[in-house]
XYZ file of C-alpha atoms in Angstrom:
174
model
C 6.147 3.742 -45.144
C 5.617 2.506 -41.550
C 8.509 -0.242 -41.431
C 8.861 -0.971 -37.719
C 12.390 -2.807 -38.621
C 13.275 1.020 -40.303
C 11.898 3.056 -37.309
C 13.802 0.802 -34.791
C 16.731 1.482 -36.512
C 16.764 4.965 -36.328
C 15.863 5.153 -33.049
C 18.791 3.076 -32.143
C 20.837 5.872 -33.646
C 18.775 8.607 -31.990
C 19.337 6.830 -28.587
C 22.825 6.039 -28.972
C 23.921 9.452 -29.799
C 21.824 10.713 -26.442
C 23.096 7.882 -24.261
C 26.954 8.737 -24.676
C 26.859 12.461 -25.658
C 23.807 13.601 -23.653
C 25.534 15.960 -20.728
C 28.507 17.344 -24.242
C 24.979 18.233 -25.984
C 23.523 20.135 -22.330
C 26.677 21.733 -22.065
C 26.855 23.168 -25.835
C 23.188 24.125 -25.243
C 23.509 25.712 -22.025
C 26.392 27.599 -23.652
C 24.558 28.651 -26.364
C 21.242 29.685 -25.007
C 24.721 31.870 -22.383
C 26.576 33.238 -24.908
C 26.541 35.541 -28.201
C 29.574 33.477 -29.698
C 27.527 30.087 -29.289
C 23.957 31.451 -30.655
C 24.648 29.677 -33.891
C 24.707 26.416 -32.618
C 20.573 26.514 -31.507
C 19.487 26.273 -35.212
C 21.549 23.559 -35.908
C 19.100 20.915 -34.584
C 16.720 22.459 -37.064
C 19.570 22.968 -39.988
C 20.158 18.987 -39.202
C 16.962 17.798 -39.221
C 16.170 19.687 -42.806
C 18.737 18.541 -44.340
C 17.717 15.187 -43.633
C 14.387 16.362 -44.890
C 15.778 16.993 -48.510
C 17.485 13.921 -48.886
C 13.993 11.902 -48.087
C 13.114 10.769 -51.604
C 17.446 9.751 -51.666
C 17.540 7.804 -48.601
C 13.849 6.484 -49.657
C 15.924 4.521 -52.650
C 18.918 3.486 -51.227
C 18.070 2.840 -47.188
C 16.721 -0.564 -48.359
C 19.752 -2.268 -51.463
C 21.498 -5.146 -50.568
C 24.433 -5.709 -52.272
C 24.008 -9.739 -52.551
C 26.607 -9.954 -55.510
C 29.480 -8.763 -53.612
C 32.415 -11.045 -53.861
C 32.938 -12.700 -50.055
C 36.471 -10.433 -49.671
C 34.210 -6.942 -49.724
C 30.665 -8.521 -48.628
C 31.029 -7.155 -44.867
C 33.449 -4.805 -45.611
C 30.452 -1.976 -44.664
C 30.368 -3.604 -40.998
C 33.990 -3.704 -40.597
C 34.267 -0.179 -41.258
C 31.307 0.633 -39.036
C 32.963 -1.327 -36.450
C 35.728 0.586 -36.921
C 34.440 4.335 -37.069
C 32.501 3.225 -34.335
C 35.409 1.981 -32.045
C 37.603 5.414 -33.329
C 34.488 7.430 -32.174
C 34.391 5.944 -28.557
C 38.188 5.777 -28.321
C 38.370 9.706 -29.257
C 35.789 10.339 -26.943
C 37.165 8.201 -23.705
C 40.751 10.042 -25.088
C 39.121 13.490 -24.634
C 37.668 13.065 -21.681
C 41.240 12.770 -19.671
C 42.527 16.230 -21.546
C 41.882 19.984 -20.860
C 39.466 20.290 -23.414
C 36.926 17.190 -23.446
C 34.237 19.620 -25.120
C 35.888 19.833 -28.236
C 37.035 16.129 -28.223
C 33.243 14.921 -27.863
C 32.100 17.031 -30.242
C 34.421 15.694 -33.112
C 33.797 12.529 -31.878
C 30.248 12.928 -32.728
C 30.135 12.709 -36.587
C 32.209 10.044 -36.459
C 30.374 8.074 -33.958
C 27.065 8.803 -36.175
C 28.653 7.932 -39.068
C 29.696 4.706 -37.605
C 26.746 3.264 -36.118
C 24.903 4.191 -39.789
C 26.987 1.844 -41.332
C 26.719 -0.315 -39.138
C 22.798 -0.523 -39.443
C 22.658 0.602 -42.695
C 24.600 0.420 -46.070
C 27.566 2.539 -47.257
C 25.013 3.886 -49.832
C 22.581 5.872 -46.849
C 25.967 6.712 -45.444
C 27.001 8.423 -48.483
C 23.556 10.000 -48.640
C 23.636 11.347 -44.745
C 27.401 12.303 -45.649
C 27.074 15.776 -45.801
C 24.366 16.627 -42.391
C 26.390 14.234 -40.398
C 29.851 16.542 -40.997
C 27.527 19.293 -40.741
C 27.010 18.306 -36.704
C 30.931 19.345 -36.512
C 29.596 22.915 -36.414
C 28.498 21.843 -32.972
C 32.215 22.116 -31.738
C 33.057 25.604 -29.630
C 35.728 27.658 -31.980
C 38.840 28.021 -29.810
C 38.383 31.329 -27.991
C 42.029 32.553 -29.487
C 40.578 32.483 -32.758
C 37.002 34.540 -31.489
C 39.357 37.060 -29.860
C 41.602 37.406 -33.162
C 38.695 37.484 -35.263
C 37.079 40.077 -33.158
C 40.096 42.661 -32.995
C 40.372 42.410 -36.519
C 36.739 43.237 -37.758
C 36.675 46.075 -35.241
C 39.612 47.218 -36.667
C 38.666 46.995 -40.119
C 34.883 48.871 -39.625
C 36.583 51.717 -37.563
C 38.718 51.959 -40.483
C 35.823 51.775 -43.032
C 34.234 54.264 -41.270
C 37.200 56.630 -40.852
C 37.713 56.651 -44.666
C 33.837 56.956 -45.624
C 33.554 59.727 -43.675
C 37.093 61.300 -44.465
C 36.162 60.841 -48.414
C 32.671 62.677 -47.418
C 34.821 65.292 -46.365
C 33.816 65.340 -42.495
C 36.581 65.756 -39.900
C 37.435 63.153 -37.970
């Protein structure tokens, strides 16, 4: 359906995310183009769009839901939770800007920010349907170099031992 309000809400989420996280996403993209370790990041936007595309029928059903029969006490709970998530993401982003690893903090704040804005503009059922695609954005966070080096050396050791055992089992001296 061509609903201008829906298009405006989706555009608001995209523009807000790009406005706040543009520099970080540019750094991640450049790292992905230059490093073999980060090259998997290039596919994440396409997978993210695909995950949302797979949920399109469910989203079409829940995006317009409104709970009019809710008690007054919890009627605005989703708005309050959206504001809370939004604020937590902004504070995490701000705190990360003053650390030695700001990119990790900023990319950790991205899904929290997206969830908060989604909850503010839509409803909890929409956020529930988008929970996995939004959590999938955590893969944009670069893995720590200590883990990469440890995994690399462990995999190197395992592959050389496996090759030695296979060659020895065949009877080829090594």
